[in-house]
Structure formats: structure tokens, C-alpha cells
PDB file of C-alpha atoms in Angstrom:
ATOM      1  CA  MET A  40      23.761  10.954 -33.523  1.00 36.00           C
ATOM      2  CA  THR A  41      20.395  11.792 -32.041  1.00 47.00           C
ATOM      3  CA  ASP A  42      16.895  11.045 -33.249  1.00 58.00           C
ATOM      4  CA  ASN A  43      15.107  14.275 -32.387  1.00 67.00           C
ATOM      5  CA  ARG A  44      11.529  14.124 -33.620  1.00 81.00           C
ATOM      6  CA  GLU A  45       8.466  16.172 -32.868  1.00 86.00           C
ATOM      7  CA  PHE A  46       5.401  14.585 -31.326  1.00 89.00           C
ATOM      8  CA  GLU A  47       1.824  15.541 -30.547  1.00 93.00           C
ATOM      9  CA  ILE A  48      -0.532  13.707 -28.206  1.00 94.00           C
ATOM     10  CA  VAL A  49      -4.160  14.854 -28.315  1.00 96.00           C
ATOM     11  CA  ALA A  50      -6.942  13.846 -25.926  1.00 97.00           C
ATOM     12  CA  ASP A  51     -10.521  14.993 -25.434  1.00 98.00           C
ATOM     13  CA  THR A  52     -12.445  14.149 -22.291  1.00 98.00           C
ATOM     14  CA  GLU A  53     -15.205  15.397 -20.005  1.00 98.00           C
ATOM     15  CA  LEU A  54     -14.377  16.025 -16.354  1.00 98.00           C
ATOM     16  CA  PRO A  55     -16.525  16.211 -13.190  1.00 98.00           C
ATOM     17  CA  GLY A  56     -15.640  19.794 -12.338  1.00 98.00           C
ATOM     18  CA  THR A  57     -16.156  23.316 -13.603  1.00 98.00           C
ATOM     19  CA  PRO A  58     -13.479  24.904 -15.807  1.00 98.00           C
ATOM     20  CA  GLU A  59     -12.399  26.903 -12.759  1.00 98.00           C
ATOM     21  CA  ARG A  60     -11.857  23.743 -10.704  1.00 98.00           C
ATOM     22  CA  VAL A  61     -10.059  21.954 -13.528  1.00 98.00           C
ATOM     23  CA  TRP A  62      -7.816  25.004 -13.996  1.00 98.00           C
ATOM     24  CA  GLN A  63      -6.936  24.892 -10.306  1.00 98.00           C
ATOM     25  CA  ALA A  64      -6.153  21.190 -10.536  1.00 98.00           C
ATOM     26  CA  VAL A  65      -3.864  21.442 -13.572  1.00 97.00           C
ATOM     27  CA  THR A  66      -2.023  24.551 -12.383  1.00 96.00           C
ATOM     28  CA  ALA A  67      -1.740  24.330  -8.586  1.00 96.00           C
ATOM     29  CA  ASP A  68      -2.937  20.898  -7.429  1.00 98.00           C
ATOM     30  CA  THR A  69      -0.955  18.538  -9.676  1.00 98.00           C
ATOM     31  CA  SER A  70       0.346  16.591  -6.648  1.00 98.00           C
ATOM     32  CA  ALA A  71      -3.223  15.438  -6.053  1.00 98.00           C
ATOM     33  CA  TRP A  72      -3.510  13.489  -9.301  1.00 98.00           C
ATOM     34  CA  MET A  73      -0.188  13.445 -11.178  1.00 98.00           C
ATOM     35  CA  PHE A  74       3.042  14.694  -9.554  1.00 97.00           C
ATOM     36  CA  PRO A  75       4.361  18.038  -8.268  1.00 96.00           C
ATOM     37  CA  THR A  76       5.128  20.497 -11.063  1.00 94.00           C
ATOM     38  CA  ASP A  77       5.647  23.651  -9.000  1.00 89.00           C
ATOM     39  CA  GLN A  78       9.416  23.582  -9.617  1.00 86.00           C
ATOM     40  CA  TRP A  79       9.154  23.162 -13.384  1.00 85.00           C
ATOM     41  CA  PRO A  80      10.666  26.077 -15.346  1.00 90.00           C
ATOM     42  CA  ALA A  81       7.569  26.316 -17.528  1.00 92.00           C
ATOM     43  CA  VAL A  82       6.347  29.581 -19.024  1.00 94.00           C
ATOM     44  CA  LYS A  83       2.654  30.326 -19.548  1.00 95.00           C
ATOM     45  CA  THR A  84       2.523  31.385 -23.195  1.00 97.00           C
ATOM     46  CA  VAL A  85      -1.297  31.520 -23.104  1.00 98.00           C
ATOM     47  CA  ASP A  86      -3.039  32.362 -19.842  1.00 98.00           C
ATOM     48  CA  GLU A  87      -6.757  32.968 -20.403  1.00 98.00           C
ATOM     49  CA  TYR A  88      -8.446  31.910 -17.153  1.00 98.00           C
ATOM     50  CA  PRO A  89     -10.364  29.625 -17.021  1.00 98.00           C
ATOM     51  CA  SER A  90     -10.615  28.532 -20.649  1.00 98.00           C
ATOM     52  CA  HIS A  91      -7.201  28.347 -22.323  1.00 98.00           C
ATOM     53  CA  LEU A  92      -3.798  27.570 -20.848  1.00 98.00           C
ATOM     54  CA  VAL A  93      -0.550  26.793 -22.645  1.00 98.00           C
ATOM     55  CA  THR A  94       2.650  26.126 -20.701  1.00 97.00           C
ATOM     56  CA  ARG A  95       5.985  25.538 -22.394  1.00 96.00           C
ATOM     57  CA  MET A  96       9.554  24.638 -21.546  1.00 94.00           C
ATOM     58  CA  ASP A  97      12.385  25.217 -24.034  1.00 92.00           C
ATOM     59  CA  GLY A  98      15.854  23.721 -24.094  1.00 87.00           C
ATOM     60  CA  PRO A  99      18.943  23.466 -26.265  1.00 84.00           C
ATOM     61  CA  ASP A 100      18.962  22.355 -29.911  1.00 76.00           C
ATOM     62  CA  GLY A 101      15.289  23.138 -30.415  1.00 79.00           C
ATOM     63  CA  TRP A 102      14.016  20.872 -27.626  1.00 83.00           C
ATOM     64  CA  PHE A 103      10.669  21.884 -26.142  1.00 90.00           C
ATOM     65  CA  ASN A 104       7.827  20.442 -24.096  1.00 91.00           C
ATOM     66  CA  GLN A 105       4.388  22.061 -24.267  1.00 95.00           C
ATOM     67  CA  LEU A 106       1.029  21.385 -22.624  1.00 96.00           C
ATOM     68  CA  GLU A 107      -2.209  22.955 -23.820  1.00 98.00           C
ATOM     69  CA  HIS A 108      -5.535  22.833 -21.976  1.00 98.00           C
ATOM     70  CA  VAL A 109      -8.705  24.179 -23.600  1.00 98.00           C
ATOM     71  CA  LEU A 110     -11.695  24.126 -21.243  1.00 98.00           C
ATOM     72  CA  GLU A 111     -15.385  24.562 -21.965  1.00 98.00           C
ATOM     73  CA  ALA A 112     -18.211  24.490 -19.436  1.00 98.00           C
ATOM     74  CA  VAL A 113     -20.981  21.936 -19.914  1.00 98.00           C
ATOM     75  CA  ASP A 114     -24.197  21.271 -18.008  1.00 97.00           C
ATOM     76  CA  GLY A 115     -24.057  19.807 -14.528  1.00 96.00           C
ATOM     77  CA  GLY A 116     -20.953  21.627 -13.311  1.00 97.00           C
ATOM     78  CA  ARG A 117     -18.713  19.701 -15.688  1.00 98.00           C
ATOM     79  CA  ALA A 118     -16.082  20.702 -18.215  1.00 98.00           C
ATOM     80  CA  LYS A 119     -14.872  19.508 -21.578  1.00 98.00           C
ATOM     81  CA  LEU A 120     -11.104  19.353 -21.832  1.00 98.00           C
ATOM     82  CA  HIS A 121      -9.141  19.424 -25.075  1.00 98.00           C
ATOM     83  CA  TYR A 122      -5.589  18.458 -24.151  1.00 98.00           C
ATOM     84  CA  VAL A 123      -2.522  18.628 -26.386  1.00 97.00           C
ATOM     85  CA  HIS A 124       0.958  17.537 -25.319  1.00 95.00           C
ATOM     86  CA  SER A 125       3.579  18.401 -27.916  1.00 94.00           C
ATOM     87  CA  GLY A 126       7.327  18.755 -28.141  1.00 90.00           C
ATOM     88  CA  ILE A 127      10.509  17.052 -29.228  1.00 81.00           C
ATOM     89  CA  PHE A 128      11.876  13.809 -27.833  1.00 70.00           C
ATOM     90  CA  ALA A 129      15.624  13.194 -28.069  1.00 65.00           C
ATOM     91  CA  ASP A 130      16.677   9.554 -28.591  1.00 63.00           C
ATOM     92  CA  ASP A 131      14.558   6.451 -27.876  1.00 62.00           C
ATOM     93  CA  TRP A 132      11.695   8.187 -29.672  1.00 53.00           C
ATOM     94  CA  GLU A 133       9.434   5.136 -29.981  1.00 60.00           C
ATOM     95  CA  ASP A 134       9.646   4.179 -26.288  1.00 62.00           C
ATOM     96  CA  GLN A 135       9.221   7.772 -25.132  1.00 66.00           C
ATOM     97  CA  TYR A 136       6.247   8.451 -27.404  1.00 69.00           C
ATOM     98  CA  ASP A 137       4.571   5.142 -26.567  1.00 71.00           C
ATOM     99  CA  GLY A 138       5.016   5.757 -22.856  1.00 74.00           C
ATOM    100  CA  ALA A 139       3.852   9.366 -22.931  1.00 82.00           C
ATOM    101  CA  SER A 140       0.772   8.649 -25.046  1.00 84.00           C
ATOM    102  CA  LYS A 141      -0.357   5.776 -22.822  1.00 89.00           C
ATOM    103  CA  HIS A 142       0.348   7.751 -19.615  1.00 93.00           C
ATOM    104  CA  THR A 143      -1.946  10.526 -20.875  1.00 94.00           C
ATOM    105  CA  GLU A 144      -5.105   8.425 -20.611  1.00 95.00           C
ATOM    106  CA  PHE A 145      -4.216   7.306 -17.085  1.00 97.00           C
ATOM    107  CA  TYR A 146      -3.297  10.778 -15.831  1.00 97.00           C
ATOM    108  CA  LEU A 147      -6.486  12.345 -17.224  1.00 98.00           C
ATOM    109  CA  HIS A 148      -8.551   9.544 -15.702  1.00 98.00           C
ATOM    110  CA  THR A 149      -6.865  10.177 -12.346  1.00 98.00           C
ATOM    111  CA  LEU A 150      -7.579  13.896 -12.718  1.00 98.00           C
ATOM    112  CA  GLY A 151     -11.255  12.978 -13.032  1.00 98.00           C
ATOM    113  CA  GLN A 152     -11.067  10.758  -9.950  1.00 98.00           C
ATOM    114  CA  TYR A 153      -9.516  13.576  -7.941  1.00 98.00           C
ATOM    115  CA  LEU A 154     -12.128  16.095  -9.050  1.00 98.00           C
ATOM    116  CA  GLN A 155     -15.001  13.725  -8.329  1.00 98.00           C
ATOM    117  CA  TYR A 156     -13.918  12.383  -4.940  1.00 98.00           C
ATOM    118  CA  PHE A 157     -11.256  14.629  -3.383  1.00 98.00           C
ATOM    119  CA  ASP A 158     -11.402  18.063  -5.008  1.00 98.00           C
ATOM    120  CA  GLY A 159      -9.786  20.741  -2.857  1.00 97.00           C
ATOM    121  CA  LYS A 160      -8.598  18.418  -0.087  1.00 98.00           C
ATOM    122  CA  PRO A 161      -4.966  18.744   1.055  1.00 98.00           C
ATOM    123  CA  VAL A 162      -2.842  15.891  -0.252  1.00 98.00           C
ATOM    124  CA  VAL A 163       0.343  14.126   0.792  1.00 98.00           C
ATOM    125  CA  PHE A 164       2.113  12.855  -2.327  1.00 98.00           C
ATOM    126  CA  THR A 165       4.601   9.984  -2.347  1.00 98.00           C
ATOM    127  CA  ASP A 166       6.506   8.574  -5.318  1.00 98.00           C
ATOM    128  CA  ILE A 167       7.951   5.065  -5.010  1.00 98.00           C
ATOM    129  CA  GLN A 168      10.042   3.342  -7.682  1.00 97.00           C
ATOM    130  CA  GLY A 169      10.467  -0.406  -7.872  1.00 97.00           C
ATOM    131  CA  PRO A 170      13.902  -2.010  -8.067  1.00 98.00           C
ATOM    132  CA  GLY A 171      15.690  -2.636 -11.345  1.00 97.00           C
ATOM    133  CA  SER A 172      14.575  -6.262 -11.165  1.00 98.00           C
ATOM    134  CA  SER A 173      11.006  -5.114 -11.951  1.00 98.00           C
ATOM    135  CA  GLN A 174      12.154  -4.124 -15.440  1.00 97.00           C
ATOM    136  CA  THR A 175      11.159  -7.400 -17.089  1.00 97.00           C
ATOM    137  CA  PRO A 176       8.373  -8.242 -19.566  1.00 96.00           C
ATOM    138  CA  GLU A 177       6.279  -9.757 -16.753  1.00 97.00           C
ATOM    139  CA  GLY A 178       7.116  -7.105 -14.165  1.00 98.00           C
ATOM    140  CA  PHE A 179       3.710  -5.458 -14.012  1.00 98.00           C
ATOM    141  CA  VAL A 180       1.765  -8.721 -14.027  1.00 97.00           C
ATOM    142  CA  GLN A 181       3.971  -9.813 -11.145  1.00 98.00           C
ATOM    143  CA  LEU A 182       2.906  -6.742  -9.184  1.00 98.00           C
ATOM    144  CA  LYS A 183      -0.798  -7.268  -9.887  1.00 97.00           C
ATOM    145  CA  LYS A 184      -0.545 -10.843  -8.682  1.00 97.00           C
ATOM    146  CA  ALA A 185       1.245  -9.753  -5.507  1.00 97.00           C
ATOM    147  CA  LEU A 186      -1.520  -7.227  -4.848  1.00 97.00           C
ATOM    148  CA  GLY A 187      -4.167  -9.874  -5.470  1.00 95.00           C
ATOM    149  CA  VAL A 188      -5.899  -7.926  -8.240  1.00 97.00           C
ATOM    150  CA  ASP A 189      -4.695  -9.704 -11.379  1.00 95.00           C
ATOM    151  CA  GLY A 190      -7.737 -10.456 -13.511  1.00 93.00           C
ATOM    152  CA  ILE A 191     -10.085  -8.274 -11.443  1.00 96.00           C
ATOM    153  CA  ALA A 192     -12.203  -6.073 -13.693  1.00 95.00           C
ATOM    154  CA  GLU A 193     -12.166  -2.306 -13.636  1.00 97.00           C
ATOM    155  CA  GLY A 194     -14.960  -1.011 -11.422  1.00 97.00           C
ATOM    156  CA  SER A 195     -14.798  -3.960  -9.026  1.00 98.00           C
ATOM    157  CA  ALA A 196     -14.697  -3.546  -5.267  1.00 98.00           C
ATOM    158  CA  VAL A 197     -11.590  -5.044  -3.680  1.00 97.00           C
ATOM    159  CA  GLU A 198     -10.232  -5.923  -0.257  1.00 96.00           C
ATOM    160  CA  VAL A 199      -6.508  -6.564  -0.406  1.00 95.00           C
ATOM    161  CA  ASP A 200      -3.880  -7.126   2.252  1.00 95.00           C
ATOM    162  CA  VAL A 201      -0.543  -5.600   1.303  1.00 97.00           C
ATOM    163  CA  ASP A 202       2.428  -6.993   3.183  1.00 95.00           C
ATOM    164  CA  GLY A 203       3.975  -4.249   5.313  1.00 96.00           C
ATOM    165  CA  VAL A 204       1.307  -1.713   4.326  1.00 97.00           C
ATOM    166  CA  GLY A 205      -1.975  -3.066   5.630  1.00 96.00           C
ATOM    167  CA  ARG A 206      -5.480  -3.720   4.363  1.00 97.00           C
ATOM    168  CA  LEU A 207      -6.825  -1.671   1.476  1.00 97.00           C
ATOM    169  CA  SER A 208     -10.561  -1.515   0.909  1.00 98.00           C
ATOM    170  CA  GLY A 209     -11.741   0.249  -2.212  1.00 98.00           C
ATOM    171  CA  VAL A 210     -12.335   0.067  -5.946  1.00 98.00           C
ATOM    172  CA  VAL A 211     -10.228  -0.805  -8.971  1.00 98.00           C
ATOM    173  CA  ASP A 212     -10.928   2.464 -10.777  1.00 98.00           C
ATOM    174  CA  PHE A 213      -8.541   1.801 -13.701  1.00 98.00           C
ATOM    175  CA  SER A 214      -6.904  -1.321 -15.072  1.00 97.00           C
ATOM    176  CA  ASN A 215      -5.123  -2.256 -18.274  1.00 95.00           C
ATOM    177  CA  GLN A 216      -1.856  -3.935 -19.228  1.00 94.00           C
ATOM    178  CA  HIS A 217       0.208  -0.863 -18.321  1.00 95.00           C
ATOM    179  CA  PHE A 218      -1.558   0.864 -15.415  1.00 97.00           C
ATOM    180  CA  LEU A 219      -3.612   0.155 -12.319  1.00 98.00           C
ATOM    181  CA  GLY A 220      -5.616   2.536 -10.143  1.00 98.00           C
ATOM    182  CA  LEU A 221      -6.973   1.701  -6.693  1.00 98.00           C
ATOM    183  CA  ARG A 222      -9.214   4.228  -4.951  1.00 98.00           C
ATOM    184  CA  THR A 223     -10.026   3.953  -1.265  1.00 98.00           C
ATOM    185  CA  ALA A 224     -12.104   6.281   0.892  1.00 98.00           C
ATOM    186  CA  ASP A 225      -9.160   8.632   1.398  1.00 98.00           C
ATOM    187  CA  THR A 226      -6.374   7.694  -1.056  1.00 98.00           C
ATOM    188  CA  LEU A 227      -5.588   7.252  -4.736  1.00 98.00           C
ATOM    189  CA  TYR A 228      -2.985   4.546  -5.411  1.00 98.00           C
ATOM    190  CA  ARG A 229      -1.505   4.670  -8.932  1.00 98.00           C
ATOM    191  CA  PHE A 230       0.662   1.847 -10.299  1.00 98.00           C
ATOM    192  CA  PHE A 231       2.737   2.244 -13.464  1.00 97.00           C
ATOM    193  CA  GLY A 232       3.934  -0.655 -15.593  1.00 96.00           C
ATOM    194  CA  ARG A 233       6.839   1.292 -16.997  1.00 94.00           C
ATOM    195  CA  ASN A 234       8.680  -1.973 -17.590  1.00 93.00           C
ATOM    196  CA  SER A 235       6.967  -1.823 -21.005  1.00 89.00           C
ATOM    197  CA  PHE A 236       8.727   1.477 -21.721  1.00 88.00           C
ATOM    198  CA  GLY A 237      12.244   0.603 -20.636  1.00 87.00           C
ATOM    199  CA  ALA A 238      11.996   1.623 -16.966  1.00 91.00           C
ATOM    200  CA  PRO A 239      11.217   0.009 -13.589  1.00 96.00           C
ATOM    201  CA  VAL A 240       7.679  -0.448 -12.322  1.00 98.00           C
ATOM    202  CA  GLY A 241       6.643   2.497 -10.148  1.00 97.00           C
ATOM    203  CA  MET A 242       3.770   3.894  -8.148  1.00 98.00           C
ATOM    204  CA  THR A 243       2.429   7.049  -6.561  1.00 98.00           C
ATOM    205  CA  VAL A 244       0.279   7.532  -3.481  1.00 98.00           C
ATOM    206  CA  HIS A 245      -2.046  10.539  -3.189  1.00 98.00           C
ATOM    207  CA  ASP A 246      -3.262  10.531   0.411  1.00 98.00           C
ATOM    208  CA  PHE A 247      -6.112  12.862   1.405  1.00 98.00           C
ATOM    209  CA  SER A 248      -6.659  11.461   4.907  1.00 98.00           C
ATOM    210  CA  GLY A 249      -4.901  14.315   6.682  1.00 97.00           C
ATOM    211  CA  LYS A 250      -2.819  11.784   8.637  1.00 96.00           C
ATOM    212  CA  ALA A 251      -0.229  10.655   6.081  1.00 97.00           C
ATOM    213  CA  ASP A 252       3.528  10.652   6.502  1.00 98.00           C
ATOM    214  CA  SER A 253       5.267  10.507   3.115  1.00 98.00           C
ATOM    215  CA  GLU A 254       8.472   9.054   4.552  1.00 98.00           C
ATOM    216  CA  LEU A 255       6.624   6.192   6.251  1.00 98.00           C
ATOM    217  CA  THR A 256       4.512   5.596   3.134  1.00 98.00           C
ATOM    218  CA  ALA A 257       7.626   5.366   0.970  1.00 98.00           C
ATOM    219  CA  LYS A 258       9.267   2.964   3.412  1.00 98.00           C
ATOM    220  CA  ALA A 259       6.245   0.665   3.604  1.00 98.00           C
ATOM    221  CA  TRP A 260       5.536   0.491  -0.118  1.00 98.00           C
ATOM    222  CA  GLY A 261       9.229   0.422  -1.006  1.00 98.00           C
ATOM    223  CA  GLY A 262       9.641  -2.610   1.216  1.00 98.00           C
ATOM    224  CA  PHE A 263       6.661  -4.285  -0.433  1.00 98.00           C
ATOM    225  CA  LEU A 264       8.068  -3.709  -3.917  1.00 98.00           C
ATOM    226  CA  GLU A 265      11.472  -5.010  -2.886  1.00 98.00           C
ATOM    227  CA  LYS A 266       9.829  -8.250  -1.708  1.00 97.00           C
ATOM    228  CA  VAL A 267       7.757  -8.578  -4.884  1.00 98.00           C
ATOM    229  CA  TYR A 268      10.854  -8.384  -7.064  1.00 98.00           C
ATOM    230  CA  SER A 269      13.393 -10.108  -4.831  1.00 96.00           C
TER     231      SER A 269
END
């Protein structure tokens, strides 16, 4: 038997970019703040540039996944975003809903970081997943301690040496029990405590330096994560 149930996740935020720039970010530049979506079989059911966008994917047995963005210009070259993620989860409903709802805040925050600091710059995206041994109740705390940022408040400047990666100098731009964001002069590092949602700890690197090599980035950070959870 399956436990197919509908869900709706709603968020309202203000972003440091015009509706036109936000539209570009959520349609074409997703690698810069989330992950690549250019291969998704989504259909634009509403396409009213630059104020209202609805994309939807449908599957068997009534399954669907839908994203809605409603944008409104505000003073100072900013935009209000009304965001609705809705659909049907099949099986493990509680874990999937909990994970998706908590990811939303982090992704929208990262969207704001991209628009404020790196808007329009070419990006090299790398996704790195931790080993299965990271999937423990203390897995994410273990990572924070290895990075040397456990207990450091959001907004704090940091200088951390990452074994096999090098020295990172920047700011803790986001931190809670599930997620961590480090922003340097040319890169957004996103860390995901998915151990709380039944998956391994993971991370993404969004490098705007113009010198990145995704394969080398994956090798360096993958090696670090293997050591953390060995």
C-alpha cells in the first residue's frame, strides 16, 4: 500500500533583485543557487513574465509536483516573492514533507545570496554526497565540528582550514540544525543535514570564480567527507 497525500508549502520573502532578475534566476540560473533543473520535464502552465510563473510535472496515479512564483516589484530594485510548492508525495510522507518544507527556507535564502552577491556571473556547480555513515542522528553536528564552525553564529566571519580543500575565508550566511551556508568572495558552499530526513549528509558548491573544475572540487570535498565519517 502507498500513502499518497497532497502537500502545500508556502513562503513569502523579499529578494534583492528586480522581478526580471528573480525570474531569470528561477528559470535559467538554478545551478547558481539550488541545482540544475534544465533537464526537468516540467511544463509552464502559467507563463506571465515577469510576475507569475507556474511549472508542473505530472506522473502516474495522480502524482504531480508544482512550483508557483508570484513576483511583485518593490522600491529599491527589490521584489516580493510569493512561493508555493505543492504536489503529492508517495510513501514516507512525514519525512518527505518535513525535508521539503525545511529545504525551502534554505533554498530561498541562497537565492537571495546569489542575487545580492553574484547575480549574472557564470557558475560551476558541484554536488557532493557524504557516505552512508553520515546518516546518523549526530551526522550534521559531526560535519560542523570538522569544519570548525559548530556553535558559530549566523553572520559571523570565519577562517577555516578544510583538509584536502584549503583555507576558506568568508561568512556564515546561514546556520541552523539542518543547514549551513558559507559564503566566500567567489563561492557559495551549501551543507545539508539530510541525516534528519533519512538520507546522507550532502553539500553543493556554487563557484563563481571563473577558475573552478567541478571534477576536482568533487574529489577534494568528497575526500574530506569520507574522512569526517570514516
